[in-house]
PDB file of C-alpha atoms in Angstrom:
ATOM      1  CA  THR A 214       0.000   0.000   0.000  1.00 41.00           C
ATOM      2  CA  GLY A 215       1.232   3.482  -0.786  1.00 46.00           C
ATOM      3  CA  TYR A 216       1.490   6.249   1.752  1.00 47.00           C
ATOM      4  CA  GLN A 217       2.350   9.816   0.944  1.00 45.00           C
ATOM      5  CA  ARG A 218       3.456  12.364   3.502  1.00 46.00           C
ATOM      6  CA  ARG A 219       5.008  15.750   3.376  1.00 45.00           C
ATOM      7  CA  VAL A 220       8.610  15.848   4.495  1.00 41.00           C
ATOM      8  CA  ARG A 221      11.456  18.271   4.881  1.00 36.00           C
ATOM      9  CA  GLU A 222      15.148  17.619   4.505  1.00 32.00           C
ATOM     10  CA  GLY A 223      16.763  15.992   7.490  1.00 34.00           C
ATOM     11  CA  ALA A 224      14.285  13.094   7.471  1.00 36.00           C
ATOM     12  CA  THR A 225      11.659  14.741   9.670  1.00 36.00           C
ATOM     13  CA  LEU A 226       8.015  14.935   8.648  1.00 37.00           C
ATOM     14  CA  ARG A 227       6.147  18.203   8.357  1.00 36.00           C
ATOM     15  CA  LEU A 228       2.538  18.211   9.452  1.00 35.00           C
ATOM     16  CA  PHE A 229      -0.501  19.557   7.618  1.00 34.00           C
ATOM     17  CA  SER A 230      -2.570  20.655  10.618  1.00 34.00           C
ATOM     18  CA  ASN A 231      -3.994  19.467  13.913  1.00 37.00           C
ATOM     19  CA  SER A 232      -6.556  16.709  13.670  1.00 39.00           C
ATOM     20  CA  LYS A 233      -9.916  15.997  15.269  1.00 42.00           C
ATOM     21  CA  HIS A 234      -9.217  12.273  14.918  1.00 42.00           C
ATOM     22  CA  ILE A 235      -9.477  10.640  18.349  1.00 46.00           C
ATOM     23  CA  HIS A 236      -7.436   7.561  19.236  1.00 46.00           C
ATOM     24  CA  MET A 237      -8.574   5.742  22.339  1.00 56.00           C
ATOM     25  CA  GLY A 238      -6.912   3.101  24.472  1.00 66.00           C
ATOM     26  CA  ARG A 239      -3.311   2.333  25.262  1.00 71.00           C
ATOM     27  CA  ILE A 240      -0.764   3.286  22.618  1.00 73.00           C
ATOM     28  CA  PHE A 241       1.740   0.637  21.583  1.00 83.00           C
ATOM     29  CA  LYS A 242       4.495   2.261  19.565  1.00 89.00           C
ATOM     30  CA  SER A 243       7.069   0.524  17.407  1.00 92.00           C
ATOM     31  CA  TYR A 244      10.632   1.758  17.057  1.00 93.00           C
ATOM     32  CA  LEU A 245      12.965   1.548  14.078  1.00 93.00           C
ATOM     33  CA  THR A 246      16.745   1.193  14.171  1.00 92.00           C
ATOM     34  CA  GLY A 247      19.420   2.486  11.855  1.00 89.00           C
ATOM     35  CA  PRO A 248      20.114   5.769  10.104  1.00 89.00           C
ATOM     36  CA  ASN A 249      17.643   7.860   8.099  1.00 92.00           C
ATOM     37  CA  ILE A 250      14.433   7.298  10.037  1.00 95.00           C
ATOM     38  CA  TYR A 251      11.452   9.498   9.174  1.00 93.00           C
ATOM     39  CA  SER A 252       9.557  10.695  12.238  1.00 94.00           C
ATOM     40  CA  CYS A 253       6.650  12.908  13.250  1.00 93.00           C
ATOM     41  CA  SER A 254       7.875  16.492  13.559  1.00 86.00           C
ATOM     42  CA  THR A 255       5.606  17.125  16.562  1.00 93.00           C
ATOM     43  CA  CYS A 256       6.403  14.166  18.831  1.00 94.00           C
ATOM     44  CA  ARG A 257       9.240  12.375  16.985  1.00 95.00           C
ATOM     45  CA  SER A 258       7.437   9.008  16.815  1.00 95.00           C
ATOM     46  CA  HIS A 259       9.095   6.779  14.240  1.00 95.00           C
ATOM     47  CA  LEU A 260       7.115   6.443  11.005  1.00 95.00           C
ATOM     48  CA  SER A 261       9.300   4.900   8.294  1.00 95.00           C
ATOM     49  CA  LYS A 262      12.817   4.200   7.037  1.00 95.00           C
ATOM     50  CA  ARG A 263      14.552   5.515   3.939  1.00 94.00           C
ATOM     51  CA  GLU A 264      14.337   2.040   2.369  1.00 94.00           C
ATOM     52  CA  GLN A 265      10.527   2.426   2.323  1.00 94.00           C
ATOM     53  CA  VAL A 266      10.598   5.551   0.108  1.00 93.00           C
ATOM     54  CA  VAL A 267       9.093   4.625  -3.266  1.00 91.00           C
ATOM     55  CA  SER A 268       9.400   8.097  -4.802  1.00 89.00           C
ATOM     56  CA  LYS A 269      10.429  11.629  -3.887  1.00 88.00           C
ATOM     57  CA  ALA A 270       8.934  13.040  -7.099  1.00 84.00           C
ATOM     58  CA  PHE A 271       5.609  14.193  -5.653  1.00 80.00           C
ATOM     59  CA  GLN A 272       4.106  17.586  -5.070  1.00 75.00           C
ATOM     60  CA  GLY A 273       1.569  18.190  -2.304  1.00 72.00           C
ATOM     61  CA  ARG A 274      -0.539  21.245  -1.553  1.00 70.00           C
ATOM     62  CA  HIS A 275       2.225  22.835   0.465  1.00 69.00           C
ATOM     63  CA  GLY A 276       5.336  21.601  -1.322  1.00 75.00           C
ATOM     64  CA  ARG A 277       7.383  18.464  -1.780  1.00 83.00           C
ATOM     65  CA  ALA A 278       5.908  15.093  -0.761  1.00 84.00           C
ATOM     66  CA  TYR A 279       7.238  11.515  -0.626  1.00 88.00           C
ATOM     67  CA  LEU A 280       5.543   8.206  -1.400  1.00 89.00           C
ATOM     68  CA  PHE A 281       6.264   5.434   1.139  1.00 91.00           C
ATOM     69  CA  SER A 282       5.533   1.719   0.790  1.00 91.00           C
ATOM     70  CA  LYS A 283       5.219   1.078   4.537  1.00 92.00           C
ATOM     71  CA  CYS A 284       4.687   3.137   7.685  1.00 93.00           C
ATOM     72  CA  ILE A 285       4.355   2.377  11.391  1.00 95.00           C
ATOM     73  CA  ASN A 286       2.786   4.209  14.330  1.00 95.00           C
ATOM     74  CA  VAL A 287      -0.039   5.663  12.237  1.00 95.00           C
ATOM     75  CA  SER A 288      -3.817   5.344  12.232  1.00 94.00           C
ATOM     76  CA  LEU A 289      -6.109   5.739   9.259  1.00 94.00           C
ATOM     77  CA  GLY A 290      -8.907   8.280   8.947  1.00 95.00           C
ATOM     78  CA  PRO A 291     -12.061   7.961   6.834  1.00 96.00           C
ATOM     79  CA  LYS A 292     -11.852   7.604   3.059  1.00 94.00           C
ATOM     80  CA  GLU A 293     -12.768  10.603   0.916  1.00 94.00           C
ATOM     81  CA  ASP A 294     -12.520  11.599  -2.730  1.00 92.00           C
ATOM     82  CA  ARG A 295      -9.985  14.361  -3.422  1.00 89.00           C
ATOM     83  CA  MET A 296      -8.916  16.128  -6.564  1.00 88.00           C
ATOM     84  CA  LEU A 297      -5.118  16.010  -6.512  1.00 83.00           C
ATOM     85  CA  ILE A 298      -2.614  17.283  -9.052  1.00 80.00           C
ATOM     86  CA  THR A 299      -2.698  13.897 -10.840  1.00 80.00           C
ATOM     87  CA  GLY A 300      -6.491  13.637 -10.875  1.00 81.00           C
ATOM     88  CA  MET A 301      -9.272  12.272  -8.690  1.00 86.00           C
ATOM     89  CA  HIS A 302      -8.214   9.820  -5.974  1.00 86.00           C
ATOM     90  CA  THR A 303      -9.859   8.192  -2.978  1.00 90.00           C
ATOM     91  CA  VAL A 304      -7.569   8.906  -0.030  1.00 91.00           C
ATOM     92  CA  ALA A 305      -7.579   8.673   3.749  1.00 93.00           C
ATOM     93  CA  ASP A 306      -5.606  10.975   6.022  1.00 92.00           C
ATOM     94  CA  ILE A 307      -3.096   9.241   8.255  1.00 92.00           C
ATOM     95  CA  TYR A 308      -2.441  10.346  11.817  1.00 95.00           C
ATOM     96  CA  CYS A 309       0.446   9.895  14.217  1.00 95.00           C
ATOM     97  CA  ILE A 310      -0.782   7.472  16.896  1.00 94.00           C
ATOM     98  CA  ASP A 311       1.056   9.374  19.610  1.00 93.00           C
ATOM     99  CA  CYS A 312       0.102  13.050  19.072  1.00 93.00           C
ATOM    100  CA  GLN A 313      -2.807  12.633  16.583  1.00 93.00           C
ATOM    101  CA  SER A 314      -1.287  15.067  14.069  1.00 92.00           C
ATOM    102  CA  VAL A 315      -2.065  14.531  10.391  1.00 91.00           C
ATOM    103  CA  VAL A 316       1.204  13.372   8.855  1.00 90.00           C
ATOM    104  CA  GLY A 317      -0.023  12.634   5.339  1.00 89.00           C
ATOM    105  CA  TRP A 318      -2.519  10.572   3.405  1.00 88.00           C
ATOM    106  CA  LYS A 319      -2.894   7.057   2.038  1.00 89.00           C
ATOM    107  CA  TYR A 320      -4.043   6.362  -1.496  1.00 87.00           C
ATOM    108  CA  GLU A 321      -7.018   4.000  -1.414  1.00 87.00           C
ATOM    109  CA  GLN A 322      -8.152   4.183  -5.045  1.00 84.00           C
ATOM    110  CA  ALA A 323      -7.103   5.934  -8.256  1.00 78.00           C
ATOM    111  CA  GLN A 324      -9.453   6.592 -11.160  1.00 77.00           C
ATOM    112  CA  ASP A 325      -6.656   6.640 -13.774  1.00 78.00           C
ATOM    113  CA  ASP A 326      -4.888   3.321 -14.483  1.00 78.00           C
ATOM    114  CA  ALA A 327      -1.534   5.142 -14.735  1.00 80.00           C
ATOM    115  CA  GLN A 328      -1.904   6.255 -11.096  1.00 77.00           C
ATOM    116  CA  LYS A 329      -2.769   2.837  -9.584  1.00 74.00           C
ATOM    117  CA  TYR A 330       0.870   2.145  -8.622  1.00 75.00           C
ATOM    118  CA  LYS A 331       0.304   4.500  -5.644  1.00 78.00           C
ATOM    119  CA  ILE A 332      -2.227   2.157  -4.047  1.00 69.00           C
TER     120      ILE A 332
END
């Protein structure tokens, strides 16, 4: 599955905005080892490793964005249709499980066959 999140140099994620997404219960976080770990810029929870970057050739609403193949310590919001630069997609925001900040979105469905590699 493809995840896209906005990042800045230095392997730290930038956040879109605060979220109303509520996560209840005890939080069980996973931790990654090694260099080049991407983390939430608010609470520094580990999210992914450099080996999981599929592409850095994406543009989000607020600048550069990366496509990841795998992420940890995130929860998924509801699906919604969004018009993105590459056309209409069904996406779901993803949230840091620790601080509940929106750290990006997950592609759920693409209308154009050429865009289905993101899913």
